[in-house]
Amino acid sequence: MPNMSLKKVPMPEQDSKIRTKNFSEVALGYTEEQAVEEALRCLQCKHKPCVKGCPVNVPIPEFIKEIAAGEFKKAYEIIVRENRLPAICGRVCPQESQCEGNCVRGIKGEPVGIGRLERFAADYYMKNVKNDVKEVEKNGKRVAVVGAGPAGLTCAGELAKMGYEVTIFEALHTPGGVLMYGIPEFRLPKALVEREIENIRKLGVKIETNVLVGRSITIDELFEEGYQAVFIGSGAGLPKFMGIEGENLNGVYAANEFLTRSNLMKAYDFPNSPTPIKVGKNVAVIGGGNVAMDAARTAKRLGAENVYIVYRRSEEEMPARLEEIHHAKEEGIQMKLLTNPVRILGKEGWVTGMECIEMELGEPDASGRRRPVPKAGSEFILPVETVIIAIGQTPNPLIRQTTEGLDTHSWGGIIVKEETMETSKENVYAGGDVVTGAATVILAMGAGKKAAKAIHERLNK
Amino acid sequence: MYRILSKKILNETVQLMEIEAPYIARRCEPGQFVILRVDENGERIPLTIADYDRERKTVTIIYQIVGYSTKKLSQKEAGDTIQDIAGPLGKPSELKKHKRVLGIGGGVGAAPLYPQIKKLSEMGVNVDVILGGRTKEYVILEDKFREICQNVYIATDDGSRGHRGLVTDVLTKLIEEGKEYDEVIAIGPLVMMKAVCAITREYHIPTSVSLNPIMIDGTGMCGGCRVTVGGKIKFACVDGPDFDGHLVDFEECMRRQRMYKEEEHVCLIGLEG
Ligand SMILES: Cc1cc2nc3c(=O)[nH]c(=O)nc-3n(C[C@H](O)[C@H](O)[C@H](O)COP(=O)(O)OP(=O)(O)OC[C@H]3O[C@@H](n4cnc5c(N)ncnc54)[C@H](O)[C@@H]3O)c2cc1C
Ligand SMILES: Cc1cc2nc3c(=O)[nH]c(=O)nc-3n(C[C@H](O)[C@H](O)[C@H](O)COP(=O)(O)OP(=O)(O)OC[C@H]3O[C@@H](n4cnc5c(N)ncnc54)[C@H](O)[C@@H]3O)c2cc1C
Ligand code: SF4
Ligand code: FES
């Protein structure tokens, strides 16, 4: 008998008063009983609308059925056929606009907690099952992957499973991309990301850190070294600035710097970790995406008293995940909506405030969203000591500057054929944020998977 | 892990290390730098590639012990390993086949200056250098510069070697004596580079400086190293570190370098030796 409750089984969470004083994970995950109870809400629909909403087409009802039957290991095995990083996706995917957005149960009441169940299966497997990977017979062909983010890791894992010798070249000292340096510990524990990466290493994938492609070695040199195909998954890591007065004052950070210091370099643990970070009592974060939410919640945990999200549209248009906007509010982050910064004010070189102007929504623009327009005379000053800019990122220009024959859009994204992820350069493929601009983990994984398939077909012609 | 092949003490606070780093040694050019982490929980610090040996696959770094990480580094010996070294980073210097160039190295700035001057001399350019230091112990690499330069001038604060005073005094004197330089390359503390630029601007001598803002990744993804050059924002780790000194906003650079003054102090606590 299905469980006909209209609501999801609630997931235990750290209390909002306690959690703003630590960096431990906020959402604690289901117990076995809770998982079974939630799994029983699934109607096992024949037409599986949820699967169509999943960018890598995880067989959702199949794995949920195993959870309902208490076969947690089997559930995990079904998921990883299509998704190599389930513990991560279950935590960070915007399910409301993907699988859960299509769920039949969502028409009346809440959809099935697909993400929570995926997370449960992955966590269960990691905790309880010793994972010994079968040796795959090598086919003697070598592929190089640039960047160890979700796109590169997935592409490498898929190819390794097919017998390719794969080496990932990663610029930073730690693989993981945004999963390590961008998304904070309280949303995605780093030990877990490391374990998922370990699983990919076990497939035989080699990861060379500290290699910046374009400087340490070029794409053309990779072919000279004997690699027969290259996949570029270097992400969109170049921060945008606003071009307003005062942006270079001390106390102004790009979100990338702020989050890298805190996550990758563990500056939150200063002075036990030697990398410092500075937050004032009052912090303004500019932007309305996941990056802005993460920066704001990090600032709060670093001891800021007042943290403002300054966003030029209204809450409805915010691109951040619903769950994270909700968490941010619970943690006391203050939303300054329909507000745009005009300039940053300083004294003796340090930030003292930010002048803002109120906005109102005008006519819809080309993207269909109503365009915010400034309200004349509504300027006001927000007193802050720290400003964090989170208005978006574009691909780093280094690879396109050093690779001849690689076509890119004017904004920097690499141009690919959609069906195969092939670039304009022979045997070079690309996917993830470097192609789409800042998007999602699961789309980056989907692109890595598609490219692996195309590379396999190409090298076997 | 990267092995330290040799280590040399150059003076009380400055040391040299030769480190095995195949990827970096193969492609690096004068003007480029590395980012290293001494040990597993270390911070990332930038250091210029002072020399390299493509055959032995090594790079040489010369560092001044100023805080936590450089102190940690100084506690390593030949045969030990360091956790991470990434590079080569930054743009190679644009070295032009001039007739005559003057290099100016303040303190440990002589180290990043050396590969540029060496390359220029290999290109057949006549080079002079001025080396500065607090006392004669702080003047480094004098012998190595003598091998490749026509003239090596020294300035020390206390007059214990060469001219008593600043490198800028020597610069002014040389220009006033009628020496003609097509370019000046100045590397050292920001105040020194700023002072040099003030002089060369007056005499219309093109001047290249190497900026050393605080860096984290060194690959262009955080913007922490941003500087204003000619009114535009540049990331020193990818657009530099060399820039036209006459266009640099030195005041802003100096201010931004002091951003973590208090925190850097805390970090020294608990470190032995
Ligand atoms: C703060 C933050 C929060 C986010 N939250 C979410 C979320 O909740 N849900 C979600 O789905 N998405 C989220 N995203 C977006 C998501 O993380 C990205 O879309 C995804 O990581 C893109 O994957 P990728 O593999 O294309 O690139 P990345 O994850 O950016 O990885 C690229 C890797 O390539 C390396 N690299 C770059 N250039 C070179 C080079 N020249 N040589 C060698 N290596 C190189 C980089 O160091 C990096 O490790 C968030 C992003 C950020 C920044
Ligand atoms: C591109 C580049 C190349 C460099 N090349 C060399 C080199 O060849 N040899 C060398 O000795 N140093 C070089 N530096 C400076 C070196 O990176 C710093 O001395 C080092 O990061 C200090 O680390 P620390 O933990 O020991 O000191 P900290 O405890 O971090 O700081 C101690 C003191 O150093 C200052 N400081 C911190 N970071 C920097 C910085 N990036 N630049 C200058 N001062 C800083 C602080 O203001 C403080 O007064 C270079 C810097 C850059 C950006
Ligand atoms: S749409 Fe919802 S109820 Fe139907 S199979 Fe998918 S998860 Fe189950
Ligand atoms: S150090 Fe991060 S962009 Fe230069």
mmCIF file with all atom_site columns, C-alpha atoms in Angstrom, chain A residues 265-335:
data_model
loop_
_atom_site.group_PDB
_atom_site.id
_atom_site.type_symbol
_atom_site.label_atom_id
_atom_site.label_alt_id
_atom_site.label_comp_id
_atom_site.label_asym_id
_atom_site.label_entity_id
_atom_site.label_seq_id
_atom_site.pdbx_PDB_ins_code
_atom_site.Cartn_x
_atom_site.Cartn_y
_atom_site.Cartn_z
_atom_site.occupancy
_atom_site.B_iso_or_equiv
_atom_site.pdbx_formal_charge
_atom_site.auth_seq_id
_atom_site.auth_comp_id
_atom_site.auth_asym_id
_atom_site.auth_atom_id
_atom_site.pdbx_PDB_model_num
ATOM 1  C CA . MET A 1 265 ? 41.740 26.667 2.394  1.00 0.00 ? 265 MET A CA 1
ATOM 2  C CA . LYS A 1 266 ? 39.607 26.164 5.531  1.00 0.00 ? 266 LYS A CA 1
ATOM 3  C CA . ALA A 1 267 ? 40.012 29.784 6.584  1.00 0.00 ? 267 ALA A CA 1
ATOM 4  C CA . TYR A 1 268 ? 37.008 29.315 8.899  1.00 0.00 ? 268 TYR A CA 1
ATOM 5  C CA . ASP A 1 269 ? 39.393 27.349 11.085 1.00 0.00 ? 269 ASP A CA 1
ATOM 6  C CA . PHE A 1 270 ? 41.952 30.220 11.254 1.00 0.00 ? 270 PHE A CA 1
ATOM 7  C CA . PRO A 1 271 ? 44.467 30.281 12.910 1.00 0.00 ? 271 PRO A CA 1
ATOM 8  C CA . ASN A 1 272 ? 44.595 26.473 12.920 1.00 0.00 ? 272 ASN A CA 1
ATOM 9  C CA . SER A 1 273 ? 44.583 26.777 9.173  1.00 0.00 ? 273 SER A CA 1
ATOM 10 C CA . PRO A 1 274 ? 47.034 29.489 8.045  1.00 0.00 ? 274 PRO A CA 1
ATOM 11 C CA . THR A 1 275 ? 44.851 31.117 5.372  1.00 0.00 ? 275 THR A CA 1
ATOM 12 C CA . PRO A 1 276 ? 43.097 34.209 6.798  1.00 0.00 ? 276 PRO A CA 1
ATOM 13 C CA . ILE A 1 277 ? 39.658 35.625 5.947  1.00 0.00 ? 277 ILE A CA 1
ATOM 14 C CA . LYS A 1 278 ? 38.081 38.899 7.050  1.00 0.00 ? 278 LYS A CA 1
ATOM 15 C CA . VAL A 1 279 ? 34.394 39.549 7.758  1.00 0.00 ? 279 VAL A CA 1
ATOM 16 C CA . GLY A 1 280 ? 32.959 42.679 9.275  1.00 0.00 ? 280 GLY A CA 1
ATOM 17 C CA . LYS A 1 281 ? 29.964 42.937 11.604 1.00 0.00 ? 281 LYS A CA 1
ATOM 18 C CA . ASN A 1 282 ? 27.800 43.903 8.634  1.00 0.00 ? 282 ASN A CA 1
ATOM 19 C CA . VAL A 1 283 ? 28.098 42.149 5.294  1.00 0.00 ? 283 VAL A CA 1
ATOM 20 C CA . ALA A 1 284 ? 26.388 42.762 1.953  1.00 0.00 ? 284 ALA A CA 1
ATOM 21 C CA . VAL A 1 285 ? 26.281 39.964 -0.611 1.00 0.00 ? 285 VAL A CA 1
ATOM 22 C CA . ILE A 1 286 ? 25.326 41.075 -4.112 1.00 0.00 ? 286 ILE A CA 1
ATOM 23 C CA . GLY A 1 287 ? 23.392 38.528 -6.197 1.00 0.00 ? 287 GLY A CA 1
ATOM 24 C CA . GLY A 1 288 ? 20.563 36.002 -5.877 1.00 0.00 ? 288 GLY A CA 1
ATOM 25 C CA . GLY A 1 289 ? 21.954 32.631 -6.955 1.00 0.00 ? 289 GLY A CA 1
ATOM 26 C CA . ASN A 1 290 ? 23.343 29.635 -5.070 1.00 0.00 ? 290 ASN A CA 1
ATOM 27 C CA . VAL A 1 291 ? 26.703 31.366 -4.905 1.00 0.00 ? 291 VAL A CA 1
ATOM 28 C CA . ALA A 1 292 ? 25.192 34.384 -3.140 1.00 0.00 ? 292 ALA A CA 1
ATOM 29 C CA . MET A 1 293 ? 23.300 32.180 -0.632 1.00 0.00 ? 293 MET A CA 1
ATOM 30 C CA . ASP A 1 294 ? 26.450 30.183 0.123  1.00 0.00 ? 294 ASP A CA 1
ATOM 31 C CA . ALA A 1 295 ? 28.534 33.309 0.615  1.00 0.00 ? 295 ALA A CA 1
ATOM 32 C CA . ALA A 1 296 ? 25.909 34.890 2.889  1.00 0.00 ? 296 ALA A CA 1
ATOM 33 C CA . ARG A 1 297 ? 25.493 31.805 5.052  1.00 0.00 ? 297 ARG A CA 1
ATOM 34 C CA . THR A 1 298 ? 29.282 31.413 5.268  1.00 0.00 ? 298 THR A CA 1
ATOM 35 C CA . ALA A 1 299 ? 29.649 35.042 6.378  1.00 0.00 ? 299 ALA A CA 1
ATOM 36 C CA . LYS A 1 300 ? 27.072 34.455 9.100  1.00 0.00 ? 300 LYS A CA 1
ATOM 37 C CA . ARG A 1 301 ? 28.979 31.427 10.359 1.00 0.00 ? 301 ARG A CA 1
ATOM 38 C CA . LEU A 1 302 ? 32.185 33.455 10.376 1.00 0.00 ? 302 LEU A CA 1
ATOM 39 C CA . GLY A 1 303 ? 30.565 35.739 12.945 1.00 0.00 ? 303 GLY A CA 1
ATOM 40 C CA . ALA A 1 304 ? 28.874 38.542 10.982 1.00 0.00 ? 304 ALA A CA 1
ATOM 41 C CA . GLU A 1 305 ? 25.875 39.976 12.818 1.00 0.00 ? 305 GLU A CA 1
ATOM 42 C CA . ASN A 1 306 ? 23.921 41.381 9.901  1.00 0.00 ? 306 ASN A CA 1
ATOM 43 C CA . VAL A 1 307 ? 24.158 39.732 6.523  1.00 0.00 ? 307 VAL A CA 1
ATOM 44 C CA . TYR A 1 308 ? 22.180 41.228 3.623  1.00 0.00 ? 308 TYR A CA 1
ATOM 45 C CA . ILE A 1 309 ? 21.446 39.664 0.261  1.00 0.00 ? 309 ILE A CA 1
ATOM 46 C CA . VAL A 1 310 ? 21.188 42.570 -2.166 1.00 0.00 ? 310 VAL A CA 1
ATOM 47 C CA . TYR A 1 311 ? 19.283 41.459 -5.284 1.00 0.00 ? 311 TYR A CA 1
ATOM 48 C CA . ARG A 1 312 ? 17.944 43.625 -8.062 1.00 0.00 ? 312 ARG A CA 1
ATOM 49 C CA . ARG A 1 313 ? 14.840 41.540 -8.833 1.00 0.00 ? 313 ARG A CA 1
ATOM 50 C CA . SER A 1 314 ? 12.237 39.990 -6.508 1.00 0.00 ? 314 SER A CA 1
ATOM 51 C CA . GLU A 1 315 ? 12.373 36.686 -4.654 1.00 0.00 ? 315 GLU A CA 1
ATOM 52 C CA . GLU A 1 316 ? 10.403 34.904 -7.370 1.00 0.00 ? 316 GLU A CA 1
ATOM 53 C CA . GLU A 1 317 ? 13.198 35.443 -9.880 1.00 0.00 ? 317 GLU A CA 1
ATOM 54 C CA . MET A 1 318 ? 15.985 34.280 -7.577 1.00 0.00 ? 318 MET A CA 1
ATOM 55 C CA . PRO A 1 319 ? 17.915 31.508 -9.303 1.00 0.00 ? 319 PRO A CA 1
ATOM 56 C CA . ALA A 1 320 ? 19.043 29.900 -6.014 1.00 0.00 ? 320 ALA A CA 1
ATOM 57 C CA . ARG A 1 321 ? 17.550 26.588 -4.875 1.00 0.00 ? 321 ARG A CA 1
ATOM 58 C CA . LEU A 1 322 ? 14.309 26.997 -2.886 1.00 0.00 ? 322 LEU A CA 1
ATOM 59 C CA . GLU A 1 323 ? 15.641 24.919 -0.021 1.00 0.00 ? 323 GLU A CA 1
ATOM 60 C CA . GLU A 1 324 ? 18.686 27.136 0.333  1.00 0.00 ? 324 GLU A CA 1
ATOM 61 C CA . ILE A 1 325 ? 16.716 30.397 0.236  1.00 0.00 ? 325 ILE A CA 1
ATOM 62 C CA . HIS A 1 326 ? 14.569 28.888 2.978  1.00 0.00 ? 326 HIS A CA 1
ATOM 63 C CA . HIS A 1 327 ? 17.626 27.840 5.003  1.00 0.00 ? 327 HIS A CA 1
ATOM 64 C CA . ALA A 1 328 ? 19.207 31.262 4.556  1.00 0.00 ? 328 ALA A CA 1
ATOM 65 C CA . LYS A 1 329 ? 16.104 32.997 5.905  1.00 0.00 ? 329 LYS A CA 1
ATOM 66 C CA . GLU A 1 330 ? 15.924 30.626 8.859  1.00 0.00 ? 330 GLU A CA 1
ATOM 67 C CA . GLU A 1 331 ? 19.498 31.552 9.635  1.00 0.00 ? 331 GLU A CA 1
ATOM 68 C CA . GLY A 1 332 ? 18.617 35.226 9.772  1.00 0.00 ? 332 GLY A CA 1
ATOM 69 C CA . ILE A 1 333 ? 19.977 36.369 6.400  1.00 0.00 ? 333 ILE A CA 1
ATOM 70 C CA . GLN A 1 334 ? 18.156 39.609 5.502  1.00 0.00 ? 334 GLN A CA 1
ATOM 71 C CA . MET A 1 335 ? 16.808 39.961 1.981  1.00 0.00 ? 335 MET A CA 1
#
